[in-house]
């Protein structure tokens, strides 16, 4: 599916989430170049469970899957943009949404030029508020390479607890990577935001 010419990517059927400095909105076709650049950056992808992208069609394929999963309520993938500037600086996703179980996983990535500014924390707060208040989820999980200390610290600041370590879970470009599993319950989130 070529999203550049597919009007489904133009549908903004995701709820718009607004923060102090950021907006989270649905993806549009004019985001494809920046979305590809985000996932093609080796620094951004260093600790992910798949290697940096090398082909633009990977961005198109990912967004096509996200749109299909959105219609099944299995994945919600937001473009992270500046509040006053509509340029893509990152993405955040609720995925593996299991409404009957009241759980989902969260993922996020920011272009490296936007690291260490608090944007990831602001974006995750917006998504967590939405997940717990609107979707009525009970639990959100994060799978993080334990060597990615800034990401581990980020979710811990948000109240996530490290619940376990899955050794050699991923094999990315010939390198085995562990996964630290973090969890945050709705009641824990509410107790810190009330």
mmCIF file of N, CA and C in Angstrom, residues 109-160:
data_model
loop_
_atom_site.group_PDB
_atom_site.id
_atom_site.type_symbol
_atom_site.label_atom_id
_atom_site.label_comp_id
_atom_site.label_asym_id
_atom_site.label_seq_id
_atom_site.Cartn_x
_atom_site.Cartn_y
_atom_site.Cartn_z
ATOM 1 N N UNK A 109 9.466 7.372 20.384
ATOM 2 C CA UNK A 109 10.756 7.737 19.796
ATOM 3 C C UNK A 109 10.704 9.215 19.452
ATOM 4 N N UNK A 110 11.812 9.893 19.704
ATOM 5 C CA UNK A 110 11.961 11.294 19.320
ATOM 6 C C UNK A 110 13.193 11.435 18.449
ATOM 7 N N UNK A 111 13.128 12.346 17.495
ATOM 8 C CA UNK A 111 14.324 12.648 16.707
ATOM 9 C C UNK A 111 15.408 13.108 17.675
ATOM 10 N N UNK A 112 16.632 12.680 17.440
ATOM 11 C CA UNK A 112 17.718 12.924 18.390
ATOM 12 C C UNK A 112 17.959 14.416 18.646
ATOM 13 N N UNK A 113 17.633 15.263 17.705
ATOM 14 C CA UNK A 113 17.789 16.712 17.913
ATOM 15 C C UNK A 113 16.855 17.236 19.000
ATOM 16 N N UNK A 114 15.861 16.439 19.399
ATOM 17 C CA UNK A 114 14.863 16.873 20.381
ATOM 18 C C UNK A 114 14.988 16.139 21.720
ATOM 19 N N UNK A 115 16.061 15.396 21.904
ATOM 20 C CA UNK A 115 16.276 14.685 23.168
ATOM 21 C C UNK A 115 16.619 15.678 24.286
ATOM 22 N N UNK A 116 16.388 15.228 25.512
ATOM 23 C CA UNK A 116 16.779 15.954 26.734
ATOM 24 C C UNK A 116 16.086 17.309 26.881
ATOM 25 N N UNK A 117 14.864 17.398 26.406
ATOM 26 C CA UNK A 117 14.084 18.631 26.541
ATOM 27 C C UNK A 117 12.755 18.385 27.270
ATOM 28 N N UNK A 118 12.527 17.145 27.701
ATOM 29 C CA UNK A 118 11.286 16.831 28.384
ATOM 30 C C UNK A 118 10.122 16.514 27.463
ATOM 31 N N UNK A 119 10.362 16.463 26.149
ATOM 32 C CA UNK A 119 9.274 16.189 25.210
ATOM 33 C C UNK A 119 8.726 14.768 25.362
ATOM 34 N N UNK A 120 9.603 13.788 25.542
ATOM 35 C CA UNK A 120 9.126 12.407 25.678
ATOM 36 C C UNK A 120 8.241 12.273 26.915
ATOM 37 N N UNK A 121 8.639 12.889 28.003
ATOM 38 C CA UNK A 121 7.827 12.822 29.222
ATOM 39 C C UNK A 121 6.467 13.470 29.010
ATOM 40 N N UNK A 122 6.439 14.628 28.360
ATOM 41 C CA UNK A 122 5.167 15.298 28.096
ATOM 42 C C UNK A 122 4.282 14.444 27.189
ATOM 43 N N UNK A 123 4.856 13.872 26.134
ATOM 44 C CA UNK A 123 4.074 13.039 25.211
ATOM 45 C C UNK A 123 3.528 11.805 25.918
ATOM 46 N N UNK A 124 4.358 11.149 26.721
ATOM 47 C CA UNK A 124 3.903 9.946 27.423
ATOM 48 C C UNK A 124 2.817 10.274 28.435
ATOM 49 N N UNK A 125 2.929 11.400 29.121
ATOM 50 C CA UNK A 125 1.870 11.798 30.064
ATOM 51 C C UNK A 125 0.528 11.933 29.341
ATOM 52 N N UNK A 126 0.548 12.539 28.146
ATOM 53 C CA UNK A 126 -0.689 12.693 27.384
ATOM 54 C C UNK A 126 -1.281 11.337 27.017
ATOM 55 N N UNK A 127 -0.436 10.425 26.555
ATOM 56 C CA UNK A 127 -0.911 9.101 26.149
ATOM 57 C C UNK A 127 -1.386 8.303 27.363
ATOM 58 N N UNK A 128 -0.665 8.376 28.458
ATOM 59 C CA UNK A 128 -1.080 7.651 29.668
ATOM 60 C C UNK A 128 -2.415 8.179 30.181
ATOM 61 N N UNK A 129 -2.599 9.508 30.206
ATOM 62 C CA UNK A 129 -3.892 10.066 30.605
ATOM 63 C C UNK A 129 -5.009 9.527 29.724
ATOM 64 N N UNK A 130 -4.771 9.501 28.417
ATOM 65 C CA UNK A 130 -5.776 9.003 27.479
ATOM 66 C C UNK A 130 -6.046 7.508 27.717
ATOM 67 N N UNK A 131 -4.993 6.738 27.894
ATOM 68 C CA UNK A 131 -5.137 5.287 28.073
ATOM 69 C C UNK A 131 -5.949 4.955 29.320
ATOM 70 N N UNK A 132 -5.677 5.654 30.395
ATOM 71 C CA UNK A 132 -6.359 5.338 31.650
ATOM 72 C C UNK A 132 -7.727 5.995 31.766
ATOM 73 N N UNK A 133 -7.878 7.221 31.277
ATOM 74 C CA UNK A 133 -9.170 7.900 31.451
ATOM 75 C C UNK A 133 -10.164 7.591 30.340
ATOM 76 N N UNK A 134 -9.715 7.594 29.091
ATOM 77 C CA UNK A 134 -10.639 7.393 27.971
ATOM 78 C C UNK A 134 -10.809 5.915 27.619
ATOM 79 N N UNK A 135 -9.692 5.185 27.543
ATOM 80 C CA UNK A 135 -9.779 3.764 27.192
ATOM 81 C C UNK A 135 -10.056 2.876 28.400
ATOM 82 N N UNK A 136 -9.947 3.433 29.589
ATOM 83 C CA UNK A 136 -10.173 2.696 30.850
ATOM 84 C C UNK A 136 -9.268 1.471 30.969
ATOM 85 N N UNK A 137 -8.033 1.607 30.502
ATOM 86 C CA UNK A 137 -7.086 0.506 30.656
ATOM 87 C C UNK A 137 -6.635 0.421 32.108
ATOM 88 N N UNK A 138 -6.227 -0.745 32.494
ATOM 89 C CA UNK A 138 -5.802 -1.021 33.865
ATOM 90 C C UNK A 138 -4.292 -1.042 33.995
ATOM 91 N N UNK A 139 -3.595 -1.378 32.903
ATOM 92 C CA UNK A 139 -2.155 -1.596 32.959
ATOM 93 C C UNK A 139 -1.504 -1.210 31.632
ATOM 94 N N UNK A 140 -0.359 -0.511 31.724
ATOM 95 C CA UNK A 140 0.455 -0.185 30.558
ATOM 96 C C UNK A 140 1.845 -0.763 30.811
ATOM 97 N N UNK A 141 2.408 -1.375 29.776
ATOM 98 C CA UNK A 141 3.738 -1.968 29.885
ATOM 99 C C UNK A 141 4.700 -1.275 28.925
ATOM 100 N N UNK A 142 5.975 -1.288 29.303
ATOM 101 C CA UNK A 142 7.040 -0.774 28.433
ATOM 102 C C UNK A 142 8.154 -1.809 28.402
ATOM 103 N N UNK A 143 8.677 -2.075 27.225
ATOM 104 C CA UNK A 143 9.775 -3.021 26.984
ATOM 105 C C UNK A 143 10.985 -2.185 26.569
ATOM 106 N N UNK A 144 12.006 -2.121 27.423
ATOM 107 C CA UNK A 144 13.134 -1.226 27.199
ATOM 108 C C UNK A 144 14.435 -2.000 27.330
ATOM 109 N N UNK A 145 15.344 -1.771 26.397
ATOM 110 C CA UNK A 145 16.683 -2.334 26.540
ATOM 111 C C UNK A 145 17.295 -1.708 27.795
ATOM 112 N N UNK A 146 17.725 -2.513 28.753
ATOM 113 C CA UNK A 146 18.215 -1.953 30.022
ATOM 114 C C UNK A 146 19.462 -1.080 29.872
ATOM 115 N N UNK A 147 20.137 -1.154 28.743
ATOM 116 C CA UNK A 147 21.279 -0.267 28.504
ATOM 117 C C UNK A 147 20.833 1.149 28.141
ATOM 118 N N UNK A 148 19.557 1.308 27.796
ATOM 119 C CA UNK A 148 19.013 2.615 27.442
ATOM 120 C C UNK A 148 18.602 3.327 28.734
ATOM 121 N N UNK A 149 19.575 3.786 29.474
ATOM 122 C CA UNK A 149 19.332 4.379 30.796
ATOM 123 C C UNK A 149 18.422 5.603 30.759
ATOM 124 N N UNK A 150 18.543 6.509 29.784
ATOM 125 C CA UNK A 150 17.600 7.641 29.767
ATOM 126 C C UNK A 150 16.140 7.190 29.642
ATOM 127 N N UNK A 151 15.881 6.171 28.837
ATOM 128 C CA UNK A 151 14.517 5.685 28.683
ATOM 129 C C UNK A 151 14.033 4.990 29.960
ATOM 130 N N UNK A 152 14.905 4.225 30.584
ATOM 131 C CA UNK A 152 14.545 3.585 31.856
ATOM 132 C C UNK A 152 14.201 4.644 32.903
ATOM 133 N N UNK A 153 15.034 5.677 33.001
ATOM 134 C CA UNK A 153 14.775 6.753 33.976
ATOM 135 C C UNK A 153 13.473 7.483 33.654
ATOM 136 N N UNK A 154 13.198 7.679 32.369
ATOM 137 C CA UNK A 154 11.973 8.363 31.963
ATOM 138 C C UNK A 154 10.742 7.631 32.490
ATOM 139 N N UNK A 155 10.638 6.342 32.195
ATOM 140 C CA UNK A 155 9.428 5.628 32.629
ATOM 141 C C UNK A 155 9.371 5.518 34.151
ATOM 142 N N UNK A 156 10.508 5.407 34.799
ATOM 143 C CA UNK A 156 10.513 5.377 36.269
ATOM 144 C C UNK A 156 10.001 6.699 36.844
ATOM 145 N N UNK A 157 10.388 7.832 36.242
ATOM 146 C CA UNK A 157 9.869 9.141 36.688
ATOM 147 C C UNK A 157 8.351 9.213 36.530
ATOM 148 N N UNK A 158 7.827 8.506 35.547
ATOM 149 C CA UNK A 158 6.383 8.495 35.312
ATOM 150 C C UNK A 158 5.651 7.506 36.218
ATOM 151 N N UNK A 159 6.387 6.746 37.008
ATOM 152 C CA UNK A 159 5.762 5.831 37.963
ATOM 153 C C UNK A 159 5.828 4.364 37.590
ATOM 154 N N UNK A 160 6.388 4.029 36.443
ATOM 155 C CA UNK A 160 6.513 2.630 36.058
ATOM 156 C C UNK A 160 7.471 1.921 37.019
#
